Amino acid sequence: MTKNERKPGRMSEQRQQRIRLEISREAARLFWEQGVAATTGEQIAAAVGLSVRTLWRYFRNKESCVEPVLAQDGDEFVALLRRWPRDVSLEDHLMEWAINRTKDPDQQSFDQAVIKMTVLAEKEPDLRTVWLMTNDRIERALVEIFADRLRRSPDDIEVRLHAAAATAVVRVISEDISAALMAGADPTSLGNTLGQMARAVHTATGGAVGDPVDP
Amino acid sequence: MTKNERKPGRMSEQRQQRIRLEISREAARLFWEQGVAATTGEQIAAAVGLSVRTLWRYFRNKESCVEPVLAQDGDEFVALLRRWPRDVSLEDHLMEWAINRTKDPDQQSFDQAVIKMTVLAEKEPDLRTVWLMTNDRIERALVEIFADRLRRSPDDIEVRLHAAAATAVVRVISEDISAALMAGADPTSLGNTLGQMARAVHTATGGAVGDPVDP
DNA sequence: GCGCTAAATGACACTAGGTGACAAGAGGTT
DNA sequence: AACCTCTTGTCACCTAGTGTCATTTAGCGC
């Protein structure tokens, strides 16, 4: 029985992730309040209560400190697509998201940070690179997911084109929604965002992705 | 007559661009030979024969030194689309590119650098961010071009979705072609790359972009 | 609870990326 | 020629980020 994989002294994955998330929130707050350039690593470290050296062990550089925040929605989206049943349409499946989203205040304040960073990423070049890299990772995940669903190779150029186009339209819609919310739009007045995404993906993939497929 | 716009002492735009290009070539060479991380700003400056301080006046940071090389094909592509006549299909118009491309050896060696950096950008994260930012600029340009062609507003979400999807598929095809050429593929054996791009754009935009439109 | 061990952290020194300020040099104008 | 203005180099300086090693801490067996 190789039951116990944890080595002595090793922190739990959860604890590590919680620290990363904590850093990310503080970094996002500081970036929002005073801009990226004006925020130093020292400030971020101090805000979380870590030494600067330790900060750089959690993140390779200043900008990527907000990566967990920026990647939040994208990672959820990918996870959602991973459990997309073959006999269900994309639009129907995406509704799961809306239902599953918890409404606790901590989650909501985090969502606020996600929106702020998404908006900030439109103007701050240093954050834009992080945002684009995040979407690049999503694209690579979609290649696998689409290849699986279409029963084609992940190397198939068509599959990669579909993944790239789908990721691109989802990103643009995310940016659009974030900007609208940031401008004070009522979340309920936004209409069926997920439906819009599903239709955009269907269109951008030339109809190849979105409909139910043979089991 | 405000004939003379040149101020005393000011360098010509062309000269500035030539220097940027020269830096870019050397940076690309060094990045290729020894990797991005192992290449210092000092080395790049020395290779071009500039002081380090001057190098940082031409480029904000090390990675963006290769931006002119990485942006080369994209900028040409955008320029090509800007003069796309309304009554011509995309596929037909793109043929102009193949015809116009000069075959002089200097251009060819530069093309080699473009291919190398495109391939390198797939693995080197620092270069990937530059590559993605380059494509982001292309996307913004396509928004304007598509808006103009479709007689819609650049703020129109549909227009932006089309631009994003189109840029994404063009990027993926570029990456694919570069990898193939780098692997030693015969350029003539690649088939109709431009035709492939035109069809991919047509598909990714749901047929909205690619056909001739009303004048 | 008590140790044990390996990982996590902090402190310090150090390199590299980059900027501000100012003086020297180069280009064009008269 | 003198003159003006932009460009370049030099130097001082700051921040981002790494290597190293001593110290602390988290989890495990008891």
Short mmCIF file of C-alpha atoms (C1' of nucleotides) in Angstrom, two decimals:
data_model
loop_
_atom_site.label_atom_id
_atom_site.label_comp_id
_atom_site.label_asym_id
_atom_site.label_seq_id
_atom_site.Cartn_x
_atom_site.Cartn_y
_atom_site.Cartn_z
CA MET A 1 0.00 0.00 0.00
CA THR A 2 1.55 3.26 -1.12
CA LYS A 3 -1.16 4.97 0.79
CA ASN A 4 0.72 7.94 2.08
CA GLU A 5 2.23 10.15 -0.59
CA ARG A 6 2.81 13.12 1.72
CA LYS A 7 6.40 13.58 2.76
CA PRO A 8 7.27 14.98 6.16
CA GLY A 9 7.39 18.77 6.13
CA ARG A 10 5.49 19.04 2.88
CA MET A 11 2.54 21.38 2.97
CA SER A 12 -0.79 20.23 1.68
CA GLU A 13 -1.67 21.19 -1.87
CA GLN A 14 -4.69 23.04 -0.55
CA ARG A 15 -2.60 25.18 1.75
CA GLN A 16 -0.24 26.06 -1.09
CA GLN A 17 -3.14 26.98 -3.32
CA ARG A 18 -4.71 29.09 -0.58
CA ILE A 19 -1.49 31.05 -0.24
CA ARG A 20 -1.25 31.54 -3.99
CA LEU A 21 -4.82 32.74 -4.03
CA GLU A 22 -4.22 35.08 -1.13
CA ILE A 23 -1.22 36.58 -2.91
CA SER A 24 -3.26 36.89 -6.06
CA ARG A 25 -6.06 38.78 -4.35
CA GLU A 26 -3.71 41.24 -2.71
CA ALA A 27 -1.77 41.73 -5.94
CA ALA A 28 -5.01 42.34 -7.81
CA ARG A 29 -6.13 44.87 -5.21
CA LEU A 30 -2.83 46.74 -5.34
CA PHE A 31 -2.66 46.67 -9.12
CA TRP A 32 -6.18 48.05 -9.26
CA GLU A 33 -5.59 50.75 -6.69
CA GLN A 34 -2.25 52.05 -7.85
CA GLY A 35 -1.44 50.41 -11.17
CA VAL A 36 0.96 47.61 -11.99
CA ALA A 37 4.11 49.67 -12.46
CA ALA A 38 3.65 51.52 -9.18
CA THR A 39 3.22 48.30 -7.22
CA THR A 40 6.40 46.67 -5.96
CA GLY A 41 6.99 43.08 -5.03
CA GLU A 42 7.79 44.29 -1.56
CA GLN A 43 4.31 45.76 -1.21
CA ILE A 44 2.62 42.56 -2.33
CA ALA A 45 4.74 40.49 0.03
CA ALA A 46 4.03 42.84 2.91
CA ALA A 47 0.29 42.80 2.21
CA VAL A 48 0.24 39.02 2.47
CA GLY A 49 2.74 38.87 5.32
CA LEU A 50 5.48 37.03 3.48
CA SER A 51 9.10 37.80 2.83
CA VAL A 52 9.87 39.02 -0.66
CA ARG A 53 12.01 35.98 -1.27
CA THR A 54 9.09 33.68 -0.56
CA LEU A 55 6.83 35.68 -2.88
CA TRP A 56 9.16 34.97 -5.77
CA ARG A 57 9.04 31.31 -4.90
CA TYR A 58 5.27 31.31 -5.41
CA PHE A 59 5.35 33.38 -8.59
CA ARG A 60 8.10 33.81 -11.16
CA ASN A 61 7.39 37.49 -11.63
CA LYS A 62 5.24 40.36 -10.51
CA GLU A 63 2.63 40.21 -13.23
CA SER A 64 1.94 36.52 -12.87
CA CYS A 65 0.85 37.14 -9.30
CA VAL A 66 -2.60 37.87 -10.66
CA GLU A 67 -2.65 34.77 -12.81
CA PRO A 68 -4.85 32.76 -10.41
CA VAL A 69 -7.39 35.57 -10.45
CA LEU A 70 -7.28 36.00 -14.21
CA ALA A 71 -7.38 32.26 -14.82
CA GLN A 72 -10.28 31.66 -12.44
CA ASP A 73 -13.16 31.81 -14.92
CA GLY A 74 -11.17 30.20 -17.69
CA ASP A 75 -10.22 27.22 -15.60
CA GLU A 76 -13.81 26.79 -14.49
CA PHE A 77 -14.88 26.96 -18.10
CA VAL A 78 -12.40 24.27 -19.10
CA ALA A 79 -13.45 22.06 -16.21
CA LEU A 80 -17.03 22.49 -17.29
CA LEU A 81 -16.23 21.47 -20.85
CA ARG A 82 -14.33 18.43 -19.65
CA ARG A 83 -17.55 16.99 -18.28
CA TRP A 84 -19.62 17.91 -21.31
CA PRO A 85 -21.67 14.85 -22.22
CA ARG A 86 -21.57 13.83 -25.86
CA ASP A 87 -25.34 13.75 -26.22
CA VAL A 88 -25.91 17.26 -24.92
CA SER A 89 -25.65 20.52 -26.82
CA LEU A 90 -23.14 23.10 -25.65
CA GLU A 91 -25.83 25.62 -24.86
CA ASP A 92 -27.70 23.18 -22.66
CA HIS A 93 -24.55 22.07 -20.91
CA LEU A 94 -23.32 25.56 -20.16
CA MET A 95 -26.45 26.14 -18.11
CA GLU A 96 -24.86 23.91 -15.52
CA TRP A 97 -22.45 26.69 -14.80
CA ALA A 98 -25.07 29.24 -13.92
CA ILE A 99 -26.69 26.77 -11.57
CA ASN A 100 -23.54 25.54 -9.89
CA ARG A 101 -22.13 28.95 -9.09
CA THR A 102 -22.16 29.51 -5.38
CA LYS A 103 -23.37 32.79 -4.02
CA ASP A 104 -21.33 33.11 -0.84
CA PRO A 105 -19.90 36.60 -0.25
CA ASP A 106 -16.29 35.47 -0.34
CA GLN A 107 -16.80 34.03 -3.80
CA GLN A 108 -18.55 37.18 -4.92
CA SER A 109 -15.76 39.45 -3.76
CA PHE A 110 -13.35 37.21 -5.60
CA ASP A 111 -15.51 37.47 -8.72
CA GLN A 112 -15.24 41.22 -8.39
CA ALA A 113 -11.47 40.91 -8.48
CA VAL A 114 -11.70 38.71 -11.57
CA ILE A 115 -13.80 41.31 -13.35
CA LYS A 116 -11.52 44.14 -12.33
CA MET A 117 -8.42 42.36 -13.57
CA THR A 118 -10.09 41.38 -16.84
CA VAL A 119 -10.94 45.02 -17.44
CA LEU A 120 -7.54 46.23 -16.28
CA ALA A 121 -5.92 43.74 -18.66
CA GLU A 122 -7.39 45.65 -21.59
CA LYS A 123 -5.30 48.71 -20.87
CA GLU A 124 -2.27 47.53 -18.89
CA PRO A 125 0.07 45.77 -21.34
CA ASP A 126 1.81 43.84 -18.58
CA LEU A 127 -1.47 42.33 -17.47
CA ARG A 128 -2.62 41.78 -21.02
CA THR A 129 0.26 39.40 -21.60
CA VAL A 130 -0.84 37.37 -18.58
CA TRP A 131 -4.42 37.38 -19.78
CA LEU A 132 -3.39 36.26 -23.24
CA MET A 133 -1.17 33.53 -21.84
CA THR A 134 -4.06 32.34 -19.73
CA ASN A 135 -6.21 32.10 -22.82
CA ASP A 136 -3.40 30.32 -24.59
CA ARG A 137 -3.50 27.65 -21.91
CA ILE A 138 -7.26 27.42 -22.32
CA GLU A 139 -6.80 26.98 -26.05
CA ARG A 140 -4.44 24.06 -25.51
CA ALA A 141 -6.96 22.47 -23.19
CA LEU A 142 -9.72 22.95 -25.74
CA VAL A 143 -7.63 21.20 -28.37
CA GLU A 144 -7.67 18.07 -26.23
CA ILE A 145 -11.35 18.40 -25.40
CA PHE A 146 -12.42 19.02 -28.99
CA ALA A 147 -10.18 16.25 -30.30
CA ASP A 148 -11.82 13.88 -27.88
CA ARG A 149 -15.32 15.00 -28.74
CA LEU A 150 -14.77 14.93 -32.49
CA ARG A 151 -12.80 11.69 -32.26
CA ARG A 152 -9.91 13.27 -34.07
CA SER A 153 -6.25 13.73 -33.31
CA PRO A 154 -5.14 16.70 -31.20
CA ASP A 155 -2.57 17.28 -33.95
CA ASP A 156 -5.31 17.64 -36.54
CA ILE A 157 -5.06 21.18 -37.86
CA GLU A 158 -8.84 21.48 -38.07
CA VAL A 159 -9.19 20.63 -34.42
CA ARG A 160 -6.58 23.21 -33.49
CA LEU A 161 -8.30 25.82 -35.62
CA HIS A 162 -11.60 25.12 -33.91
CA ALA A 163 -10.01 25.37 -30.48
CA ALA A 164 -8.27 28.62 -31.33
CA ALA A 165 -11.39 30.21 -32.79
CA ALA A 166 -13.54 29.04 -29.88
CA THR A 167 -11.11 30.32 -27.28
CA ALA A 168 -10.89 33.65 -29.05
CA VAL A 169 -14.62 34.27 -29.12
CA VAL A 170 -15.07 33.17 -25.52
CA ARG A 171 -12.31 35.57 -24.52
CA VAL A 172 -13.90 38.48 -26.36
CA ILE A 173 -17.28 37.80 -24.79
CA SER A 174 -15.64 37.58 -21.36
CA GLU A 175 -13.97 40.92 -21.93
CA ASP A 176 -17.24 42.39 -23.08
CA ILE A 177 -19.21 41.12 -20.10
CA SER A 178 -16.54 42.23 -17.66
CA ALA A 179 -16.51 45.71 -19.12
CA ALA A 180 -20.28 45.90 -18.94
CA LEU A 181 -20.37 44.73 -15.33
CA MET A 182 -17.60 47.11 -14.43
CA ALA A 183 -19.54 49.94 -15.99
CA GLY A 184 -22.33 49.15 -13.58
CA ALA A 185 -24.56 46.97 -15.71
CA ASP A 186 -27.10 44.88 -13.89
CA PRO A 187 -26.01 41.21 -14.07
CA THR A 188 -29.59 40.18 -14.76
CA SER A 189 -29.88 42.61 -17.66
CA LEU A 190 -27.07 40.96 -19.56
CA GLY A 191 -29.33 38.34 -21.01
CA ASN A 192 -28.20 34.88 -21.77
CA THR A 193 -24.45 35.21 -21.74
CA LEU A 194 -23.79 31.51 -21.76
CA GLY A 195 -26.16 31.05 -24.65
CA GLN A 196 -24.27 33.76 -26.49
CA MET A 197 -21.00 31.96 -25.83
CA ALA A 198 -22.40 28.65 -26.99
CA ARG A 199 -23.68 30.17 -30.21
CA ALA A 200 -20.41 32.03 -30.80
CA VAL A 201 -18.43 28.82 -30.40
CA HIS A 202 -20.78 27.02 -32.75
CA THR A 203 -20.37 29.74 -35.35
CA ALA A 204 -16.61 30.12 -34.96
CA THR A 205 -16.08 26.41 -35.44
CA GLY A 206 -18.19 26.32 -38.55
CA GLY A 207 -20.80 24.28 -36.71
CA ALA A 208 -18.32 21.55 -35.84
CA VAL A 209 -18.55 22.12 -32.10
CA GLY A 210 -21.73 22.75 -30.18
CA ASP A 211 -24.21 20.15 -31.24
CA PRO A 212 -24.64 16.76 -29.62
CA VAL A 213 -22.46 14.09 -31.24
CA ASP A 214 -22.64 10.34 -31.65
CA PRO A 215 -21.79 8.49 -28.45
CA MET B 1 4.02 75.97 -47.17
CA THR B 2 4.69 73.68 -44.27
CA LYS B 3 6.78 71.67 -46.61
CA ASN B 4 9.50 70.58 -44.26
CA GLU B 5 8.29 68.52 -41.33
CA ARG B 6 11.78 67.38 -40.36
CA LYS B 7 13.17 69.18 -37.38
CA PRO B 8 16.89 69.85 -37.22
CA GLY B 9 18.74 66.93 -35.70
CA ARG B 10 15.85 64.49 -36.04
CA MET B 11 16.69 61.15 -37.61
CA SER B 12 14.61 59.92 -40.49
CA GLU B 13 11.90 57.42 -39.67
CA GLN B 14 13.54 54.97 -42.03
CA ARG B 15 16.83 55.16 -40.18
CA GLN B 16 15.11 54.52 -36.86
CA GLN B 17 13.27 51.56 -38.32
CA ARG B 18 16.46 50.18 -39.83
CA ILE B 19 18.12 50.28 -36.44
CA ARG B 20 15.15 48.60 -34.78
CA LEU B 21 15.23 45.91 -37.44
CA GLU B 22 18.95 45.43 -37.01
CA ILE B 23 18.53 45.03 -33.26
CA SER B 24 15.70 42.63 -33.86
CA ARG B 25 17.72 40.42 -36.16
CA GLU B 26 20.61 40.22 -33.75
CA ALA B 27 18.31 39.55 -30.82
CA ALA B 28 16.56 36.81 -32.77
CA ARG B 29 19.89 35.23 -33.67
CA LEU B 30 21.12 35.28 -30.08
CA PHE B 31 17.82 34.01 -28.71
CA TRP B 32 17.88 31.18 -31.19
CA GLU B 33 21.52 30.27 -30.54
CA GLN B 34 21.56 30.42 -26.77
CA GLY B 35 18.00 30.88 -25.57
CA VAL B 36 16.25 33.95 -24.26
CA ALA B 37 17.23 33.64 -20.62
CA ALA B 38 20.90 33.18 -21.43
CA THR B 39 21.00 36.26 -23.64
CA THR B 40 21.71 39.56 -21.94
CA GLY B 41 20.84 43.03 -23.06
CA GLU B 42 24.53 43.77 -23.05
CA GLN B 43 25.12 41.05 -25.65
CA ILE B 44 22.40 42.36 -27.92
CA ALA B 45 23.69 45.90 -27.64
CA ALA B 46 27.24 44.76 -28.37
CA ALA B 47 26.12 42.73 -31.37
CA VAL B 48 24.53 45.81 -32.90
CA GLY B 49 27.24 48.18 -31.74
CA LEU B 50 25.13 50.29 -29.45
CA SER B 51 25.37 51.17 -25.80
CA VAL B 52 23.03 49.30 -23.52
CA ARG B 53 21.27 52.51 -22.59
CA THR B 54 20.45 53.18 -26.22
CA LEU B 55 19.14 49.66 -26.66
CA TRP B 56 16.58 50.27 -23.92
CA ARG B 57 15.56 53.44 -25.69
CA TYR B 58 14.63 51.44 -28.77
CA PHE B 59 12.91 48.62 -26.88
CA ARG B 60 11.25 48.64 -23.46
CA ASN B 61 12.56 45.22 -22.56
CA LYS B 62 14.62 42.31 -23.72
CA GLU B 63 11.83 40.17 -25.12
CA SER B 64 10.27 42.91 -27.21
CA CYS B 65 13.52 43.21 -29.12
CA VAL B 66 12.25 40.46 -31.38
CA GLU B 67 8.90 42.12 -31.87
CA PRO B 68 9.73 43.54 -35.32
CA VAL B 69 10.72 40.07 -36.48
CA LEU B 70 7.68 38.40 -34.97
CA ALA B 71 5.34 41.10 -36.24
CA GLN B 72 6.74 41.07 -39.76
CA ASP B 73 4.31 38.66 -41.39
CA GLY B 74 1.37 39.89 -39.35
CA ASP B 75 1.90 43.49 -40.33
CA GLU B 76 2.19 42.51 -43.96
CA PHE B 77 -1.01 40.55 -43.62
CA VAL B 78 -2.84 43.50 -42.12
CA ALA B 79 -1.52 45.84 -44.80
CA LEU B 80 -2.71 43.36 -47.40
CA LEU B 81 -6.20 43.26 -45.92
CA ARG B 82 -6.37 47.04 -45.79
CA ARG B 83 -6.28 47.15 -49.56
CA TRP B 84 -8.74 44.31 -50.01
CA PRO B 85 -11.27 45.43 -52.65
CA ARG B 86 -14.89 44.93 -51.71
CA ASP B 87 -15.73 43.06 -54.88
CA VAL B 88 -12.99 40.48 -54.52
CA SER B 89 -13.04 37.32 -52.44
CA LEU B 90 -10.47 36.89 -49.70
CA GLU B 91 -8.92 33.89 -51.37
CA ASP B 92 -8.44 35.75 -54.62
CA HIS B 93 -7.04 38.79 -52.88
CA LEU B 94 -4.54 36.87 -50.79
CA MET B 95 -2.89 35.67 -53.96
CA GLU B 96 -1.50 39.15 -54.27
CA TRP B 97 0.77 38.36 -51.38
CA ALA B 98 2.41 35.40 -53.04
CA ILE B 99 3.03 37.46 -56.14
CA ASN B 100 4.35 40.55 -54.40
CA ARG B 101 6.86 38.78 -52.20
CA THR B 102 10.34 39.67 -53.26
CA LYS B 103 12.93 36.96 -53.53
CA ASP B 104 16.10 38.83 -52.69
CA PRO B 105 18.48 36.99 -50.37
CA ASP B 106 18.32 39.58 -47.62
CA GLN B 107 14.56 39.20 -47.43
CA GLN B 108 14.89 35.44 -47.41
CA SER B 109 17.32 35.40 -44.52
CA PHE B 110 14.96 37.68 -42.67
CA ASP B 111 12.11 35.28 -43.39
CA GLN B 112 14.22 32.55 -41.87
CA ALA B 113 14.48 34.58 -38.69
CA VAL B 114 10.72 35.09 -38.68
CA ILE B 115 10.15 31.36 -38.94
CA LYS B 116 12.68 30.58 -36.25
CA MET B 117 11.15 33.02 -33.81
CA THR B 118 7.63 31.80 -34.54
CA VAL B 119 8.73 28.28 -33.74
CA LEU B 120 10.75 29.37 -30.73
CA ALA B 121 7.71 31.25 -29.44
CA GLU B 122 5.90 27.94 -29.05
CA LYS B 123 8.24 26.79 -26.33
CA GLU B 124 9.79 29.89 -24.81
CA PRO B 125 7.12 31.52 -22.63
CA ASP B 126 8.82 34.92 -22.73
CA LEU B 127 8.64 34.95 -26.51
CA ARG B 128 5.14 33.54 -26.53
CA THR B 129 3.87 36.60 -24.72
CA VAL B 130 5.38 38.79 -27.42
CA TRP B 131 3.88 36.63 -30.14
CA LEU B 132 0.46 36.74 -28.52
CA MET B 133 0.66 40.49 -28.05
CA THR B 134 1.56 40.84 -31.71
CA ASN B 135 -1.52 38.86 -32.64
CA ASP B 136 -3.56 40.98 -30.27
CA ARG B 137 -2.52 44.05 -32.22
CA ILE B 138 -3.47 42.28 -35.43
CA GLU B 139 -6.86 41.49 -33.97
CA ARG B 140 -7.48 45.13 -33.16
CA ALA B 141 -6.56 46.05 -36.70
CA LEU B 142 -8.90 43.41 -38.10
CA VAL B 143 -11.75 44.84 -36.05
CA GLU B 144 -11.40 48.09 -37.95
CA ILE B 145 -10.99 46.38 -41.29
CA PHE B 146 -13.95 44.05 -40.81
CA ALA B 147 -16.13 46.84 -39.46
CA ASP B 148 -15.37 48.84 -42.54
CA ARG B 149 -16.02 45.96 -44.89
CA LEU B 150 -19.25 44.89 -43.19
CA ARG B 151 -20.36 48.50 -42.77
CA ARG B 152 -20.81 47.96 -39.07
CA SER B 153 -19.45 49.62 -35.98
CA PRO B 154 -16.06 48.56 -34.60
CA ASP B 155 -17.83 48.32 -31.25
CA ASP B 156 -20.25 45.76 -32.62
CA ILE B 157 -19.67 42.57 -30.67
CA GLU B 158 -20.20 40.44 -33.76
CA VAL B 159 -17.49 42.31 -35.60
CA ARG B 160 -15.10 41.85 -32.70
CA LEU B 161 -15.91 38.15 -32.53
CA HIS B 162 -15.19 37.76 -36.21
CA ALA B 163 -11.89 39.59 -35.87
CA ALA B 164 -10.85 37.50 -32.88
CA ALA B 165 -11.75 34.21 -34.53
CA ALA B 166 -10.07 35.19 -37.78
CA THR B 167 -6.89 36.29 -36.07
CA ALA B 168 -6.80 33.09 -34.06
CA VAL B 169 -7.04 30.79 -37.05
CA VAL B 170 -4.49 32.78 -39.03
CA ARG B 171 -2.13 32.56 -36.08
CA VAL B 172 -2.54 28.79 -35.79
CA ILE B 173 -1.92 28.31 -39.49
CA SER B 174 1.17 30.50 -39.29
CA GLU B 175 2.48 28.44 -36.41
CA ASP B 176 1.76 25.27 -38.33
CA ILE B 177 3.49 26.44 -41.48
CA SER B 178 6.49 27.73 -39.56
CA ALA B 179 6.90 24.44 -37.76
CA ALA B 180 6.65 22.54 -41.04
CA LEU B 181 9.22 24.76 -42.75
CA MET B 182 11.52 24.53 -39.76
CA ALA B 183 11.24 20.76 -39.89
CA GLY B 184 12.60 20.97 -43.40
CA ALA B 185 9.42 20.85 -45.42
CA ASP B 186 9.67 21.96 -49.00
CA PRO B 187 7.92 25.33 -49.36
CA THR B 188 6.36 24.20 -52.63
CA SER B 189 4.96 21.07 -51.03
CA LEU B 190 2.87 23.03 -48.57
CA GLY B 191 0.06 23.49 -51.01
CA ASN B 192 -2.11 26.51 -51.05
CA THR B 193 -1.44 28.05 -47.67
CA LEU B 194 -3.13 31.31 -48.47
CA GLY B 195 -6.17 29.48 -49.74
CA GLN B 196 -6.25 27.56 -46.49
CA MET B 197 -6.10 30.79 -44.54
CA ALA B 198 -8.89 32.33 -46.58
CA ARG B 199 -11.11 29.31 -46.06
CA ALA B 200 -10.33 29.19 -42.34
CA VAL B 201 -11.25 32.84 -41.94
CA HIS B 202 -14.45 32.29 -43.87
CA THR B 203 -15.37 29.36 -41.65
CA ALA B 204 -14.36 30.99 -38.36
CA THR B 205 -16.47 34.04 -39.12
CA GLY B 206 -19.50 31.97 -39.95
CA GLY B 207 -19.21 33.00 -43.57
CA ALA B 208 -19.44 36.69 -42.72
CA VAL B 209 -15.95 37.50 -43.94
CA GLY B 210 -14.38 36.19 -47.09
CA ASP B 211 -16.88 36.67 -49.88
CA PRO B 212 -17.14 39.76 -52.03
CA VAL B 213 -19.54 42.34 -50.58
CA ASP B 214 -21.74 45.08 -52.01
CA PRO B 215 -19.73 48.12 -52.98
"C1'" DG C 1 2.27 14.59 23.80
"C1'" DC C 2 7.78 13.92 21.62
"C1'" DG C 3 10.98 13.56 18.42
"C1'" DC C 4 12.35 12.94 13.46
"C1'" DT C 5 12.91 14.43 8.70
"C1'" DA C 6 12.14 16.93 4.62
"C1'" DA C 7 10.20 20.78 2.94
"C1'" DA C 8 9.17 25.77 3.46
"C1'" DT C 9 10.76 30.11 4.83
"C1'" DG C 10 13.82 34.05 5.75
"C1'" DA C 11 18.14 36.72 5.46
"C1'" DC C 12 21.80 38.14 2.75
"C1'" DA C 13 24.48 38.86 -1.14
"C1'" DC C 14 24.37 39.33 -5.84
"C1'" DT C 15 23.12 39.72 -11.03
"C1'" DA C 16 20.35 41.65 -14.61
"C1'" DG C 17 16.75 44.54 -16.44
"C1'" DG C 18 15.63 49.10 -16.82
"C1'" DT C 19 15.19 54.45 -15.86
"C1'" DG C 20 16.47 59.47 -14.86
"C1'" DA C 21 19.60 63.11 -15.57
"C1'" DC C 22 23.01 65.42 -17.87
"C1'" DA C 23 26.85 66.10 -20.94
"C1'" DA C 24 28.88 65.18 -25.44
"C1'" DG C 25 28.08 64.36 -30.30
"C1'" DA C 26 25.66 64.29 -34.86
"C1'" DG C 27 22.31 66.38 -38.51
"C1'" DG C 28 20.08 69.79 -40.62
"C1'" DT C 29 19.12 75.17 -41.08
"C1'" DT C 30 20.57 79.77 -41.88
"C1'" DA D 1 30.69 79.33 -39.92
"C1'" DA D 2 27.17 79.43 -35.86
"C1'" DC D 3 23.00 77.43 -34.22
"C1'" DC D 4 19.38 74.50 -32.85
"C1'" DT D 5 17.57 70.17 -31.74
"C1'" DC D 6 17.52 65.38 -31.55
"C1'" DT D 7 20.31 61.30 -30.42
"C1'" DT D 8 23.75 58.80 -27.98
"C1'" DG D 9 26.74 57.58 -24.15
"C1'" DT D 10 28.05 57.66 -19.21
"C1'" DC D 11 26.98 57.30 -14.56
"C1'" DA D 12 24.10 56.75 -10.65
"C1'" DC D 13 20.33 54.48 -9.12
"C1'" DC D 14 16.21 51.37 -8.42
"C1'" DT D 15 13.53 47.21 -8.75
"C1'" DA D 16 12.91 42.40 -10.23
"C1'" DG D 17 14.49 38.16 -9.49
"C1'" DT D 18 18.05 34.17 -8.10
"C1'" DG D 19 21.60 31.25 -5.32
"C1'" DT D 20 22.81 29.87 -1.04
"C1'" DC D 21 22.53 28.53 3.53
"C1'" DA D 22 20.74 28.69 8.19
"C1'" DT D 23 16.38 28.37 10.59
"C1'" DT D 24 11.72 27.14 11.15
"C1'" DT D 25 7.67 24.53 10.34
"C1'" DA D 26 4.42 20.79 8.76
"C1'" DG D 27 3.36 16.25 8.82
"C1'" DC D 28 4.61 11.50 10.23
"C1'" DG D 29 5.61 7.55 13.59
"C1'" DC D 30 5.61 6.66 18.06
#
